[in-house]
PDB file of C-alpha atoms in Angstrom:
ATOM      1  CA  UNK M1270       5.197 -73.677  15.457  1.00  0.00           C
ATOM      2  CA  UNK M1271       3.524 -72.947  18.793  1.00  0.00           C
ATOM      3  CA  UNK M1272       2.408 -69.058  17.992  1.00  0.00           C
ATOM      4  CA  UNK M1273      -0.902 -69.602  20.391  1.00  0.00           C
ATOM      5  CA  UNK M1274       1.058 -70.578  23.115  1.00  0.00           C
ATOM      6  CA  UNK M1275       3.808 -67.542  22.601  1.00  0.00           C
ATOM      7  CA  UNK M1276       0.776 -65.285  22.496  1.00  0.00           C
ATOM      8  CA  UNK M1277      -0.629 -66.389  25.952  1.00  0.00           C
ATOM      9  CA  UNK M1278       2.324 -66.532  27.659  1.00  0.00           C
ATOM     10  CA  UNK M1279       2.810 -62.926  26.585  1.00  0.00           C
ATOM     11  CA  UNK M1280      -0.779 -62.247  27.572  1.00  0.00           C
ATOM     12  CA  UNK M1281       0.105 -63.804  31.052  1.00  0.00           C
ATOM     13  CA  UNK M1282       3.158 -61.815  31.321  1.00  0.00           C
ATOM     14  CA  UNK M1283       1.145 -58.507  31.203  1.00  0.00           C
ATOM     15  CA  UNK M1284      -1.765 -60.217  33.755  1.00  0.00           C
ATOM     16  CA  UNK M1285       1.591 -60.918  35.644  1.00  0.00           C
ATOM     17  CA  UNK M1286       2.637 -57.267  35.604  1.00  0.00           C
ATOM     18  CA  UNK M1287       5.828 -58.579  33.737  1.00  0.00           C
ATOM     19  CA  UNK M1288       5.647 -56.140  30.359  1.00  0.00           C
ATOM     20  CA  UNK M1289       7.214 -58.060  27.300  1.00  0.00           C
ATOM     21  CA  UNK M1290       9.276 -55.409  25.217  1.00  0.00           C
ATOM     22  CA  UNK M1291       9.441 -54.614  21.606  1.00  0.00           C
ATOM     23  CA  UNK M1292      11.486 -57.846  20.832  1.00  0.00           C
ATOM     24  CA  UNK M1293       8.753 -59.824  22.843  1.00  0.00           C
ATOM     25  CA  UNK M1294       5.771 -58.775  20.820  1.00  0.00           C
ATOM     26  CA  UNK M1295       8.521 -58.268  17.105  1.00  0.00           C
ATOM     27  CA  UNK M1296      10.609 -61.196  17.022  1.00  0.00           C
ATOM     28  CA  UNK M1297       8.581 -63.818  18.842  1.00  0.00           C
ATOM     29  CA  UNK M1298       4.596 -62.493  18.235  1.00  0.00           C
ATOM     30  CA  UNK M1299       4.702 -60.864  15.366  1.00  0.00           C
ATOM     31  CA  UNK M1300       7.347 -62.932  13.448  1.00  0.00           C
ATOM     32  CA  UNK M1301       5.583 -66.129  14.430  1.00  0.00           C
ATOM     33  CA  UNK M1302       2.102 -65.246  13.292  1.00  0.00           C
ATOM     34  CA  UNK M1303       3.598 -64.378   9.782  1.00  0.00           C
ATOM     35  CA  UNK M1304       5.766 -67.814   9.524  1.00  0.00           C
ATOM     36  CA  UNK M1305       2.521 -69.543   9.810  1.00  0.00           C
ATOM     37  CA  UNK M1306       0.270 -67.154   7.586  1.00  0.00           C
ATOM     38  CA  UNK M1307      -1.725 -65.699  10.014  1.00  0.00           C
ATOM     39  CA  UNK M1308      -0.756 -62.208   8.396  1.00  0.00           C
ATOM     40  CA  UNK M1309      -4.057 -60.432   9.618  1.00  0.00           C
ATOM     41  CA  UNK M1310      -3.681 -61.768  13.310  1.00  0.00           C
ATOM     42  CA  UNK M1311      -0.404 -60.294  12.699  1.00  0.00           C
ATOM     43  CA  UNK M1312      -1.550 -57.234  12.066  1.00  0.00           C
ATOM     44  CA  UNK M1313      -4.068 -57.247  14.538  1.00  0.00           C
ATOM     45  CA  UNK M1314      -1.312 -57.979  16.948  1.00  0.00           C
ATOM     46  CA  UNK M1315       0.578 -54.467  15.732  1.00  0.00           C
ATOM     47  CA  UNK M1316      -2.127 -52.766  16.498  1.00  0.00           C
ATOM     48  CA  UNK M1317      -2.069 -53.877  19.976  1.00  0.00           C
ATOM     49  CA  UNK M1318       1.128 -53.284  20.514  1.00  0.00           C
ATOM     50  CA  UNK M1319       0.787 -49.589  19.448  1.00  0.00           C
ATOM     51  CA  UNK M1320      -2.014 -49.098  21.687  1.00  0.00           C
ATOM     52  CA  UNK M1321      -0.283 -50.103  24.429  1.00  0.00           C
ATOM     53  CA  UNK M1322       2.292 -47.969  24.042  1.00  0.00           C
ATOM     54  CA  UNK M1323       4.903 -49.651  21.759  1.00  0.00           C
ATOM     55  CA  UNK M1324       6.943 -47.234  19.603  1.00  0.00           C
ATOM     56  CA  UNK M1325       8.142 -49.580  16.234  1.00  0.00           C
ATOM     57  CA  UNK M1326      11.956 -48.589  15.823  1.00  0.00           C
ATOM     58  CA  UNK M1327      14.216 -50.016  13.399  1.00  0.00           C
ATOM     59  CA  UNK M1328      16.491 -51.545  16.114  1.00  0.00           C
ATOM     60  CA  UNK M1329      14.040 -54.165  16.946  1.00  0.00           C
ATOM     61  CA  UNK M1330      13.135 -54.188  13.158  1.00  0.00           C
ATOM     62  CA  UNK M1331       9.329 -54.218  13.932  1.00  0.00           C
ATOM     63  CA  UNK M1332       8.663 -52.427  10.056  1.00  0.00           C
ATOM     64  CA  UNK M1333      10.554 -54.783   8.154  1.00  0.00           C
ATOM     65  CA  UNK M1334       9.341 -57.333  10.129  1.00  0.00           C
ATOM     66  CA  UNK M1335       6.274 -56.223   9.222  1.00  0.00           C
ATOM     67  CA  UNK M1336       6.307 -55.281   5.297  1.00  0.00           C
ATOM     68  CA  UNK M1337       8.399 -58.474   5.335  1.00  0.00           C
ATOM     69  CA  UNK M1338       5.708 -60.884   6.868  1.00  0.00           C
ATOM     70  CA  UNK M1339       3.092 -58.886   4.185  1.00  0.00           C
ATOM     71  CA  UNK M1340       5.281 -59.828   1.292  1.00  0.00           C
ATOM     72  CA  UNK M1341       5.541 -62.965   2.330  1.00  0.00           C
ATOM     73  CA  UNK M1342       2.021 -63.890   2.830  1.00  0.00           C
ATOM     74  CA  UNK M1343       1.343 -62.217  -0.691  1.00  0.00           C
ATOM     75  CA  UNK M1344      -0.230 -59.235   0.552  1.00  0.00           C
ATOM     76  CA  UNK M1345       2.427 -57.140  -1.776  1.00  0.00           C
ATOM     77  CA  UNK M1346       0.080 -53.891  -2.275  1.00  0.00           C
ATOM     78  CA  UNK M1347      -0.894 -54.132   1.739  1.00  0.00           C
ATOM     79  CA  UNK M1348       3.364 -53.626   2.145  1.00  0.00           C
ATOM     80  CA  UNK M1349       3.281 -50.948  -0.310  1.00  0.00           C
ATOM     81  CA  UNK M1350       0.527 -48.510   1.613  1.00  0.00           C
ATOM     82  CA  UNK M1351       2.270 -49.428   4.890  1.00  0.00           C
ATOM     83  CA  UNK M1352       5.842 -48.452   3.430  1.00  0.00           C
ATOM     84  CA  UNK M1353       3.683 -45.136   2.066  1.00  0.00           C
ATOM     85  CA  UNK M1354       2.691 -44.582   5.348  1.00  0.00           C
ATOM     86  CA  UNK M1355       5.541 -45.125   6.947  1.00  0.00           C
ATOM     87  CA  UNK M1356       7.582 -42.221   4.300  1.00  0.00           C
ATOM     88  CA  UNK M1357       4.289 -39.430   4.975  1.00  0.00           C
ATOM     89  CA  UNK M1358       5.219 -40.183   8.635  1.00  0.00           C
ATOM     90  CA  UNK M1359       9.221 -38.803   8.227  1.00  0.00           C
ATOM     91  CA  UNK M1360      10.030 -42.432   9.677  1.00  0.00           C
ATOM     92  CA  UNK M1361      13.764 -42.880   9.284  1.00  0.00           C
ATOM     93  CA  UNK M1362      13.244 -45.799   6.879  1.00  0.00           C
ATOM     94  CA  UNK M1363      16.286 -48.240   6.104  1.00  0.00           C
ATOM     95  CA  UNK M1364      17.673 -49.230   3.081  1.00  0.00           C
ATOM     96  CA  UNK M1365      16.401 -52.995   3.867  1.00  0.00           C
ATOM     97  CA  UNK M1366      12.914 -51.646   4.589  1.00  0.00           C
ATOM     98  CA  UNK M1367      12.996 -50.716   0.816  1.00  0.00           C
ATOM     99  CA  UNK M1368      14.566 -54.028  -0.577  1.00  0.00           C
ATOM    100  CA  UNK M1369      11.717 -56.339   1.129  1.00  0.00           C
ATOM    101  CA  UNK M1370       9.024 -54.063  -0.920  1.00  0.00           C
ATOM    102  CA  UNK M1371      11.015 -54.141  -4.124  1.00  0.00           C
ATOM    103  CA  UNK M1372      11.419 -57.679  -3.673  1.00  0.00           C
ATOM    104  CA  UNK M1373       7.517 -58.358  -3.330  1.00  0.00           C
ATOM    105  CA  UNK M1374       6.528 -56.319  -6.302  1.00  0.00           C
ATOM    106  CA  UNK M1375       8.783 -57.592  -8.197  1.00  0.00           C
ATOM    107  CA  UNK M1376       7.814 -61.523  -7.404  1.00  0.00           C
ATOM    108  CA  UNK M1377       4.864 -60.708  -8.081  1.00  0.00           C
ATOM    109  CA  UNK M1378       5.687 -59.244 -11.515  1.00  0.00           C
ATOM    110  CA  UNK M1379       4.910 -55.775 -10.440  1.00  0.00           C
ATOM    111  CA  UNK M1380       8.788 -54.258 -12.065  1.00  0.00           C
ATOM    112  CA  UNK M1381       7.832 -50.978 -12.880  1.00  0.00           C
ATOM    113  CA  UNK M1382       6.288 -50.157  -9.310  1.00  0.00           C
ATOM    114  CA  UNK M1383       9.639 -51.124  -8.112  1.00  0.00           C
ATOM    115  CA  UNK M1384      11.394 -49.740 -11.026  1.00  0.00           C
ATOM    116  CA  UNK M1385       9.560 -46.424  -9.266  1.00  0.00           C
ATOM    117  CA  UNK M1386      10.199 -47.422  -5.665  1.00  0.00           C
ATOM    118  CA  UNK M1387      13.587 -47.985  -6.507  1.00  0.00           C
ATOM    119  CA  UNK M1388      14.326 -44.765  -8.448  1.00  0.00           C
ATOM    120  CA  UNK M1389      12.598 -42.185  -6.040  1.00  0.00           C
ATOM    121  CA  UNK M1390      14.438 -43.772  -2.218  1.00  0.00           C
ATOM    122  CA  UNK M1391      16.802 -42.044  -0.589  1.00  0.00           C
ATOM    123  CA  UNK M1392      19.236 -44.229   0.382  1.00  0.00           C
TER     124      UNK M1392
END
C-alpha cells in the first residue's frame, strides 16, 4: 500500500486546481488510510474533507466507509458515537451502515449493545 503517495497526489491535484471528488478523498484516501491502520489520519483526513466542502452521502459510501474502517481498526465505541451522531443529525442512514456497527460490537463481545442497536433501527 502506497497511501502517502495517494495523499500527495491528491494534495497536488488541489495545488493543480484539479478538485478530487467524494470518491477521490472515500474510496482511495480514506479507505487506504484504514487498510493500513492509520484510523486517526483517517479521521483527520474526514475532517478535511468536510472543511473543504465535502458533503458525505451514502452513494459514495463515505459513513460506512468510515464506521467500517473504525470497526476494523478496533475503535468499536469510536463507530458507535459516530453512528449516534450521524441518527441526531436525521442522516438517511442505510441498513449496511447499521450491520458494520452490529458487527463490531458484537466481535468484540459487546451483544447486548447490538442486541439494542439492532432492536431500536429503522430499517
Amino acid at each position: 500500500m502506497e497511501i502517502d503517495k495517494a495523499i500527495d497526489l491528491v494534495r497536488e491535484m488541489s495545488l493543480k486546481q484539479l478538485k478530487p471528488g467524494i470518491v477521490t478523498y472515500t474510496s482511495t484516501v480514506l479507505q487506504g488510510l484504514f487498510r493500513v491502520g492509520r484510523f486517526s489520519h483517517a479521521q483527520k483526513m474526514y475532517d478535511e474533507m468536510r472543511v473543504l466542502g465535502f458533503k458525505p452521502d451514502t452513494q459514495s459510501h463515505t459513513y460506512c466507509i468510515m464506521l467500517d474502517g473504525l470497526c476494523k481498526n478496533g475503535h468499536v465505541e469510536e463507530a458507535l458515537v459516530f453512528l449516534q451522531e450521524l441518527e441526531r443529525k436525521n442522516v438517511d442512514l442505510s441498513c449496511s451502515m447499521y450491520e458494520v456497527v452490529i458487527a463490531g460490537l458484537c466481535k468484540k463481545g459487546k451483544l447486548d449493545i447490538a442486541q439494542d442497536i439492532f432492536n431500536n433501527c429503522v430499517f
